[in-house]
PDB file of C-alpha atoms in Angstrom:
ATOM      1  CA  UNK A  29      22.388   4.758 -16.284  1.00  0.00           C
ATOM      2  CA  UNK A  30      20.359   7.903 -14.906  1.00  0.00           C
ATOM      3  CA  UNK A  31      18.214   5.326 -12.194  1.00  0.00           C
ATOM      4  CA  UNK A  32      16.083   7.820 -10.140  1.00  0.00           C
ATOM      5  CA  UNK A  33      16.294  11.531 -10.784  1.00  0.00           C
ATOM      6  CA  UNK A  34      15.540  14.555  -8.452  1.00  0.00           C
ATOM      7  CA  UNK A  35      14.949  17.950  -9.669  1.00  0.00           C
ATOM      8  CA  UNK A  36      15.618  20.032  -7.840  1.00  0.00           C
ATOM      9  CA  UNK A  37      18.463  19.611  -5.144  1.00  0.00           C
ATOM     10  CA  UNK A  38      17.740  22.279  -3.662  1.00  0.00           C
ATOM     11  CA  UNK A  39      15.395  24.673  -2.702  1.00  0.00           C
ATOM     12  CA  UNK A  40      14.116  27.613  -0.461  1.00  0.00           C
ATOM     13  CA  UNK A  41      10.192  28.594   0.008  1.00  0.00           C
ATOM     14  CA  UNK A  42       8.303  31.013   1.448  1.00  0.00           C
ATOM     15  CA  UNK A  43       5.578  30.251   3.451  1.00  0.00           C
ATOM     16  CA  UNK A  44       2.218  29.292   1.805  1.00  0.00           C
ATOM     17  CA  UNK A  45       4.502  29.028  -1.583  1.00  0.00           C
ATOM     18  CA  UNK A  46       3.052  25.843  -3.244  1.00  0.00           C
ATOM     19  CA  UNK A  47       6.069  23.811  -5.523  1.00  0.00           C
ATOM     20  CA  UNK A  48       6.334  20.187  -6.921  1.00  0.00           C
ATOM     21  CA  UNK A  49       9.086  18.062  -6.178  1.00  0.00           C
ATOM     22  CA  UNK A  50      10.003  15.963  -9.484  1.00  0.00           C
ATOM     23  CA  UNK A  51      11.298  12.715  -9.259  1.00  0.00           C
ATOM     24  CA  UNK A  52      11.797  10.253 -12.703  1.00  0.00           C
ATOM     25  CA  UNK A  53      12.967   6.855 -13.108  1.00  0.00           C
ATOM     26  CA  UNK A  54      13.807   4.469 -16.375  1.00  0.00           C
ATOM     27  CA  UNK A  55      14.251   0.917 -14.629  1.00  0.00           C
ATOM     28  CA  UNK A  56      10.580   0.475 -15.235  1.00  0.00           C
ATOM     29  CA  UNK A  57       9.860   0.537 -12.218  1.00  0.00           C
ATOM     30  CA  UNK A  58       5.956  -0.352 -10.772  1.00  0.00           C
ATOM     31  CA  UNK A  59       6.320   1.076  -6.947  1.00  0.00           C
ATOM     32  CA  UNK A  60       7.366   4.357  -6.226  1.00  0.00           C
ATOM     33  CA  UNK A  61       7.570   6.501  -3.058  1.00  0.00           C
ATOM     34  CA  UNK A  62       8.631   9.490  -0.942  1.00  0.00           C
ATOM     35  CA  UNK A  63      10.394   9.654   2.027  1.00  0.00           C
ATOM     36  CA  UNK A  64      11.199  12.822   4.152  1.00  0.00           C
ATOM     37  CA  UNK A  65      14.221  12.708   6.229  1.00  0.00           C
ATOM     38  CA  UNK A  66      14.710  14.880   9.376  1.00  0.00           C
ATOM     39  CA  UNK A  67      16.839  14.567  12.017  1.00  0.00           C
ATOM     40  CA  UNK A  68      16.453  12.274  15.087  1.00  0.00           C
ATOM     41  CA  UNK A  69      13.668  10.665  13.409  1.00  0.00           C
ATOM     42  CA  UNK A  70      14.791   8.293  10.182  1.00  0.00           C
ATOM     43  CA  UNK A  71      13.031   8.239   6.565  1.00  0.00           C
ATOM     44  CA  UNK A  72       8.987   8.440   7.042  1.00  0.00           C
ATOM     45  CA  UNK A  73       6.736   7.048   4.169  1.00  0.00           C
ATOM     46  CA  UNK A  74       5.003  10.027   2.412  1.00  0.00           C
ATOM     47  CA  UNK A  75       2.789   8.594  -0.129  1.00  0.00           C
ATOM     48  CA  UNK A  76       3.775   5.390  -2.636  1.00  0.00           C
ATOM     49  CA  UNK A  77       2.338   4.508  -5.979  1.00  0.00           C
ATOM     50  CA  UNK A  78       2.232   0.529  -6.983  1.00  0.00           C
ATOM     51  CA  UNK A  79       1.420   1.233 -10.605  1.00  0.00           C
ATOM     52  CA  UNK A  80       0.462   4.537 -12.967  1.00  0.00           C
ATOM     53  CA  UNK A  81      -2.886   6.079 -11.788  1.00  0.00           C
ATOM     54  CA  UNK A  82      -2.444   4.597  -7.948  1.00  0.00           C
ATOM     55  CA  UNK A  83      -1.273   6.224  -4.993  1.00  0.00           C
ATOM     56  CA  UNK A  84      -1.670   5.529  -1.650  1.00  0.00           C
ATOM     57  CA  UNK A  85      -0.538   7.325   2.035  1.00  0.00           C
ATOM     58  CA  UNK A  86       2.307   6.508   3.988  1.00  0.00           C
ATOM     59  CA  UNK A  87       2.791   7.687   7.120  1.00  0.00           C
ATOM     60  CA  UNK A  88       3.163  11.032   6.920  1.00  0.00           C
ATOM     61  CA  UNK A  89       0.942  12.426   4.063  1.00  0.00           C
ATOM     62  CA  UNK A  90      -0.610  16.177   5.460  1.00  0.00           C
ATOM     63  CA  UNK A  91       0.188  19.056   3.330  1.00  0.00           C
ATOM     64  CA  UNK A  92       1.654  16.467   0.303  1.00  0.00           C
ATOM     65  CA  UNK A  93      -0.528  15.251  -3.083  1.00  0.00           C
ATOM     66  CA  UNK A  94       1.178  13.213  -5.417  1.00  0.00           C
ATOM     67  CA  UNK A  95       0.334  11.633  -8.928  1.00  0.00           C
ATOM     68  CA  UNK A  96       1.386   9.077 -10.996  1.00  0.00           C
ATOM     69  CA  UNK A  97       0.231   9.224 -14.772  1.00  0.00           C
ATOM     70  CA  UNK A  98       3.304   7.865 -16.036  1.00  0.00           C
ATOM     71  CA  UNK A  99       5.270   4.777 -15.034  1.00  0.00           C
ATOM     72  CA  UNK A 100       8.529   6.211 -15.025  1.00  0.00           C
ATOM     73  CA  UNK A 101       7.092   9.699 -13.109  1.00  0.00           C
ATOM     74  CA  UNK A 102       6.266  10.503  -9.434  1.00  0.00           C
ATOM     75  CA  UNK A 103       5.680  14.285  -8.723  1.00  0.00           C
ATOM     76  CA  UNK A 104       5.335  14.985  -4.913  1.00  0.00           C
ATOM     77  CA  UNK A 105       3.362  18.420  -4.409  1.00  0.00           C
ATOM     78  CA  UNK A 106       3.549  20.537  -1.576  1.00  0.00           C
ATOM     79  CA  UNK A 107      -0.242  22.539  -1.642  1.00  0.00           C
ATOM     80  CA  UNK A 108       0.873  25.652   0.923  1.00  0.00           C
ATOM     81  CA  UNK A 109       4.653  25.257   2.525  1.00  0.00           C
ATOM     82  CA  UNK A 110       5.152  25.735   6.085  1.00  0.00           C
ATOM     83  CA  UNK A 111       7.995  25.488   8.201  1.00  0.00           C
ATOM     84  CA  UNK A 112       7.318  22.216   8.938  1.00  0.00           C
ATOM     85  CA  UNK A 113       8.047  20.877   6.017  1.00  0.00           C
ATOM     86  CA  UNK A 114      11.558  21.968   6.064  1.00  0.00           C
ATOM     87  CA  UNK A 115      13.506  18.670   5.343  1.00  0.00           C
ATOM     88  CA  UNK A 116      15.637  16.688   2.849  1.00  0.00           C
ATOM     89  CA  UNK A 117      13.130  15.078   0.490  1.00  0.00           C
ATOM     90  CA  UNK A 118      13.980  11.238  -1.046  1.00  0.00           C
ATOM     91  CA  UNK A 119      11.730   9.580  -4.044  1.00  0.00           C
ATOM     92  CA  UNK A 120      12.664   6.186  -4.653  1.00  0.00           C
ATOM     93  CA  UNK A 121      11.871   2.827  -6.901  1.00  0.00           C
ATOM     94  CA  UNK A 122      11.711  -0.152  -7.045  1.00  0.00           C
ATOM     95  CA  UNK A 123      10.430  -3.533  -8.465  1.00  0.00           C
ATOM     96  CA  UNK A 124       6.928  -4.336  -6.318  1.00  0.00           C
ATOM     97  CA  UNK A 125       7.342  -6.992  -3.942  1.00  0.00           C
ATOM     98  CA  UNK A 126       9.373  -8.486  -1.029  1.00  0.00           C
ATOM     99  CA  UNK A 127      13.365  -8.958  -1.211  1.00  0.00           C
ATOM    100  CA  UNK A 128      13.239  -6.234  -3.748  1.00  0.00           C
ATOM    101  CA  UNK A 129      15.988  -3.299  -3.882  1.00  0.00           C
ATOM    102  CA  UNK A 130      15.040   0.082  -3.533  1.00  0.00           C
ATOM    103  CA  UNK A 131      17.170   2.860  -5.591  1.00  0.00           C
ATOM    104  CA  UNK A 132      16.782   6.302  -4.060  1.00  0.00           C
ATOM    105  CA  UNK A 133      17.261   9.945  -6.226  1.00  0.00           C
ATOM    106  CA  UNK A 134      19.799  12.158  -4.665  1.00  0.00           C
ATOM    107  CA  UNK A 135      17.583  14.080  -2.543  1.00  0.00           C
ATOM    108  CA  UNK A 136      15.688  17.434  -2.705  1.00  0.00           C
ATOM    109  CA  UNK A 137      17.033  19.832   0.212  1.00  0.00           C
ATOM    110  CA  UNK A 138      14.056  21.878   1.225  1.00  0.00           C
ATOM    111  CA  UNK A 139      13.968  25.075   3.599  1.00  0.00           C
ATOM    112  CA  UNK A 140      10.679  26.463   4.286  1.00  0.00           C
ATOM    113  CA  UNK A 141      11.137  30.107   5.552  1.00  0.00           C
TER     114      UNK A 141
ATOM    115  CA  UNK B 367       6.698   2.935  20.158  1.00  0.00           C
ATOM    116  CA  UNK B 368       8.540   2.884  16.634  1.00  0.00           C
ATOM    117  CA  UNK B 369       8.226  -0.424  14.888  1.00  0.00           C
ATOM    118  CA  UNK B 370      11.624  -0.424  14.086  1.00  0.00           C
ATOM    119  CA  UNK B 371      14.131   0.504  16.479  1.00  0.00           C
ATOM    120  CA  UNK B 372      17.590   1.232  16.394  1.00  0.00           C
ATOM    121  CA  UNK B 373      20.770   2.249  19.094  1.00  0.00           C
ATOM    122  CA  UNK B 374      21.543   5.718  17.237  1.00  0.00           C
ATOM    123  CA  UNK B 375      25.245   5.285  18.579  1.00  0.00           C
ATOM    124  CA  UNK B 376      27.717   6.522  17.702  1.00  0.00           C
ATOM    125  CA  UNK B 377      29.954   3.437  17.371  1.00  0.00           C
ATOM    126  CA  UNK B 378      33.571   5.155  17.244  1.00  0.00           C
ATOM    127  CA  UNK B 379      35.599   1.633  16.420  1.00  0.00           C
ATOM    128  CA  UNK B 380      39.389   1.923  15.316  1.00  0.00           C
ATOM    129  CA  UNK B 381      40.052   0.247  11.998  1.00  0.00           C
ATOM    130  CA  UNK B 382      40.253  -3.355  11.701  1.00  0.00           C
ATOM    131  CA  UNK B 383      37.858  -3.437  14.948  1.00  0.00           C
ATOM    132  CA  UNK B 384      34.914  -5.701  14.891  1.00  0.00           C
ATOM    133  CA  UNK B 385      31.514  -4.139  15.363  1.00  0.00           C
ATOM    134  CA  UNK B 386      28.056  -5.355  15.282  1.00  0.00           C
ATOM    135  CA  UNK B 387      24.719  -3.271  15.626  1.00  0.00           C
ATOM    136  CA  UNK B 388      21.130  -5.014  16.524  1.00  0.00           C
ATOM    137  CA  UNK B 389      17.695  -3.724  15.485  1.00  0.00           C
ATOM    138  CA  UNK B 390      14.265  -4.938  17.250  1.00  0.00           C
ATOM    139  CA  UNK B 391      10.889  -4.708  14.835  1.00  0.00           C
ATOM    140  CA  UNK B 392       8.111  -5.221  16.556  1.00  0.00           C
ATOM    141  CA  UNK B 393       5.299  -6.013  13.468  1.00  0.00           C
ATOM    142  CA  UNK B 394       5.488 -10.257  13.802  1.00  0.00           C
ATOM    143  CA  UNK B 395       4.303 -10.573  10.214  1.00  0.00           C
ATOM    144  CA  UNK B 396       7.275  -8.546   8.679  1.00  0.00           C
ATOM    145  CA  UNK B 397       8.897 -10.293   5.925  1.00  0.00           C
ATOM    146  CA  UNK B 398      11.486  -8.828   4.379  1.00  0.00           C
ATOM    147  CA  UNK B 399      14.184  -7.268   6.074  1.00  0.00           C
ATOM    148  CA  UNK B 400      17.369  -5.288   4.742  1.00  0.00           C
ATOM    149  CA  UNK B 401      20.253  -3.547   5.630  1.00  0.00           C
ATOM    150  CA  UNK B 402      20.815   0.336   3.859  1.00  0.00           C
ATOM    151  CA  UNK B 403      23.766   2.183   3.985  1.00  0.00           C
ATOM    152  CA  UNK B 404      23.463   6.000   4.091  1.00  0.00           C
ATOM    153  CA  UNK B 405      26.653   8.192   3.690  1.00  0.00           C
ATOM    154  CA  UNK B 406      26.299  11.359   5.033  1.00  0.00           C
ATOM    155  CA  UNK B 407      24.112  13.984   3.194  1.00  0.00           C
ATOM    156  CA  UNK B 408      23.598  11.372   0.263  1.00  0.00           C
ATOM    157  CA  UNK B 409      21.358   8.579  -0.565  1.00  0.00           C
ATOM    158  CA  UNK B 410      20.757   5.365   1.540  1.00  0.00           C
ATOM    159  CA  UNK B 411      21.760   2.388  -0.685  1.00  0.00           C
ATOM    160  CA  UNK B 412      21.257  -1.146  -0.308  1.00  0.00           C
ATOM    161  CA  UNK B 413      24.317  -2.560   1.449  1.00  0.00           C
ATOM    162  CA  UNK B 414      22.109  -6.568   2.044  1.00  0.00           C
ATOM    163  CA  UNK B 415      18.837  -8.245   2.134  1.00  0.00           C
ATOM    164  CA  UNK B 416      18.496  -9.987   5.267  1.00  0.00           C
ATOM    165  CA  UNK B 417      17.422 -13.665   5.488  1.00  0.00           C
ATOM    166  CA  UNK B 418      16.706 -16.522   7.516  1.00  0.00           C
ATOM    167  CA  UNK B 419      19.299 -18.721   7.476  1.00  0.00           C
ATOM    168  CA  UNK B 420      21.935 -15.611   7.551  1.00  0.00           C
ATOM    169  CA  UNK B 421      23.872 -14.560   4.970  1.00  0.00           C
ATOM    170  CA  UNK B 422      27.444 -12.885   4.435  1.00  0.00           C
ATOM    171  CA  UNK B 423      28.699 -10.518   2.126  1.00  0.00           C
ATOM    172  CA  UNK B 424      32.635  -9.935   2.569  1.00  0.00           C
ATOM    173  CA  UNK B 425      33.296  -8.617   5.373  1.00  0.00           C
ATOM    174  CA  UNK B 426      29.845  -8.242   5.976  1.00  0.00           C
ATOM    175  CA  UNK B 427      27.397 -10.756   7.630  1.00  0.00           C
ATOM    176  CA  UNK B 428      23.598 -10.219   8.414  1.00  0.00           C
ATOM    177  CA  UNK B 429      21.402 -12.478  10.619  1.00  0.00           C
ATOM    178  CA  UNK B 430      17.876 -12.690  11.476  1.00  0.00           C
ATOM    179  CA  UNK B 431      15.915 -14.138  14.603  1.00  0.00           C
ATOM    180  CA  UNK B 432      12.037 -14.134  13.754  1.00  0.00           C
ATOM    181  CA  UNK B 433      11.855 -15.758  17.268  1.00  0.00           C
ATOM    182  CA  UNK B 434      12.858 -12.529  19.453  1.00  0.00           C
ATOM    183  CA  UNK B 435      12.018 -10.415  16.138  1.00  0.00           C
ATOM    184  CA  UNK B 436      15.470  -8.837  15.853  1.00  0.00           C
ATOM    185  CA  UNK B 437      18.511  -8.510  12.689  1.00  0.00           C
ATOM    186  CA  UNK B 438      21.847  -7.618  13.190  1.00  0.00           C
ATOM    187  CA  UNK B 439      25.059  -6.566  11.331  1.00  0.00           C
ATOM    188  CA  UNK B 440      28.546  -7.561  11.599  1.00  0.00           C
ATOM    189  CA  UNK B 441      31.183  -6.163  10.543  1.00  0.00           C
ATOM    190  CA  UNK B 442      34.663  -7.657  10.512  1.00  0.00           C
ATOM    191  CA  UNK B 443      38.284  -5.645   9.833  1.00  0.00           C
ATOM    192  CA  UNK B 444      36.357  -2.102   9.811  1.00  0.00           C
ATOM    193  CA  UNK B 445      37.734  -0.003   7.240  1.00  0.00           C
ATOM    194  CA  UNK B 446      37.934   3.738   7.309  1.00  0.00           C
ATOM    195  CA  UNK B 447      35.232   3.702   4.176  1.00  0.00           C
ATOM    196  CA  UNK B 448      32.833   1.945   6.740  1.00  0.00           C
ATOM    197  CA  UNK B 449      31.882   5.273   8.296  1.00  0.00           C
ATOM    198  CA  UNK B 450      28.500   6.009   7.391  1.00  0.00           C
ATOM    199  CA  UNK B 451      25.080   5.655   8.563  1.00  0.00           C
ATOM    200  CA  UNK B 452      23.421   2.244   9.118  1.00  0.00           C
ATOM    201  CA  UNK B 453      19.623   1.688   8.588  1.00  0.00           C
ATOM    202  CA  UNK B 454      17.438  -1.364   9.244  1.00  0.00           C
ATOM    203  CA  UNK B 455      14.713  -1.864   7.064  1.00  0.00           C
ATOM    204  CA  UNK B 456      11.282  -3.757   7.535  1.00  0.00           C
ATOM    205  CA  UNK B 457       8.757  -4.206   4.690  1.00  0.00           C
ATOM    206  CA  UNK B 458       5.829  -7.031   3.982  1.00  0.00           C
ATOM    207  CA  UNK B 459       3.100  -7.292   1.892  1.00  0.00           C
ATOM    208  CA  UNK B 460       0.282  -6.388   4.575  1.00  0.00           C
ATOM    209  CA  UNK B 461       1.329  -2.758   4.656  1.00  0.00           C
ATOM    210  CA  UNK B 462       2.003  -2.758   0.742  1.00  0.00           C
ATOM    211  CA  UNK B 463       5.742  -3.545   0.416  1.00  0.00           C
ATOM    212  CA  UNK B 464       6.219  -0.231   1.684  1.00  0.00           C
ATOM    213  CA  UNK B 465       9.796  -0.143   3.567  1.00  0.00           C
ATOM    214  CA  UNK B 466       9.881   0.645   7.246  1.00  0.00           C
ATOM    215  CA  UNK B 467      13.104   2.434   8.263  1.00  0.00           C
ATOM    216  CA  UNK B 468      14.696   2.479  11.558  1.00  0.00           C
ATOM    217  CA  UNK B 469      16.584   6.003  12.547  1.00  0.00           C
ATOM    218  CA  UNK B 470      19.875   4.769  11.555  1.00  0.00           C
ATOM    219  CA  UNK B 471      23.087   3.561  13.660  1.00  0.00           C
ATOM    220  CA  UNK B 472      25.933   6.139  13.304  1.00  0.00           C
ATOM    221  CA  UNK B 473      29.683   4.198  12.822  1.00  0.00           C
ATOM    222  CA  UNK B 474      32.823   5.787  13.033  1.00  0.00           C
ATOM    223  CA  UNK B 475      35.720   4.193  12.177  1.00  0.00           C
ATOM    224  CA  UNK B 476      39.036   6.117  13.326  1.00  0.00           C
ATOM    225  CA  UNK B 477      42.463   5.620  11.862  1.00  0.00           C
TER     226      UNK B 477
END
């Protein structure tokens, strides 16, 4: 069972560098999100998606777009990298609504230089 | 102030200790409310959904009091595999089921 899939695991940009972060489930999953992760400060809401062609912001959303054409796709794009943006990067699904279990990718380890 | 909030620790416990960890949320109309395991430089995974009346999982038992707005964690005979990373999690339907994370309580459990 693949669950939720990062690509890639890691990676190094420059500064201004634009990349997409992929992430891919096949639970058919409705709700998707992303989650940066830094240290001292716990998993912060990016942007989430309850259902193909809606997204909404989280917490943190500056300097991220996102998408979601597909169901089982969630592409997080980062428009011009800075420094701050240097963290570890976590997509996850999940079925929508309460008392529901989230299943996280492995992470995408970002270093903006 | 954080709506979730968490003692980072670190809990060093030796094995077969007994250790429990609290969390305060301060959003009255959250509704669901989980406990996440996070090994380090991995994924968090769900270790238990929280609910009212308490629940236990093996060694594990969770309880919530909506009154003072706080969860905790128990666990009994701490294992070795116990060390990880423990994170509270909030969600409800006003803020659309996303999932609120506290920072995480570090445990260390020492031979």
């Amino acid at each position: 069972n693949a669950g939720v899939t990062q690509t890639p695991k890691f990676q190094v940009l420059k500064t201004g560098q634009s990349m997409t972060l992929q992430c891919a489930q096949d639970m058919n999953h409705e709700y998707m999100s992303w989650y940066r992760q830094d240290p001292g400060m716990g998993l912060r809401l990016i942007h989430y998606s309850v259902g193909a062609g809606i997204t909404d912001q989280g917490e943190v959303p500056n300097g991220y777009n996102v998408s979601r054409s597909t169901t089982e796709d969630f592409p997080l794009r980062l428009l011009s990298a800075a420094p701050s943006q240097t963290s570890v990067y976590f997509c996850a699904s999940r079925v929508t609504g309460l008392n529901t279990e989230a299943f996280f990718g492995q992470g995408t380890r970002l270093t903006v230089v | 102030r954080k709506e979730v909030e968490q003692d980072p620790g670190p809990f060093n416990v030796p094995e077969g200790a007994t250790v429990a960890f609290n969390c305060t949320y301060s959003n009255s109309a959250s509704q669901s409310f989980f406990w996440y395991r996070q090994d380090c430089r991995k994924e968090p995974k769900l270790l238990m959904s929280v609910y009212s009346s308490g629940n236990e999982d093996g060694r594990f038992t969770a309880q919530l009091n909506r009154a003072s707005q706080y969860i905790s964690l128990l666990i009994r005979d701490s294992k070795l595999s116990d060390s990880a990373t423990y994170l509270c999690v909030i969600s409800n339907s006003n803020s659309g089921y996303a999932l609120n994370f506290g920072k995480g309580t570090s445990l260390l459990v020492t031979p």
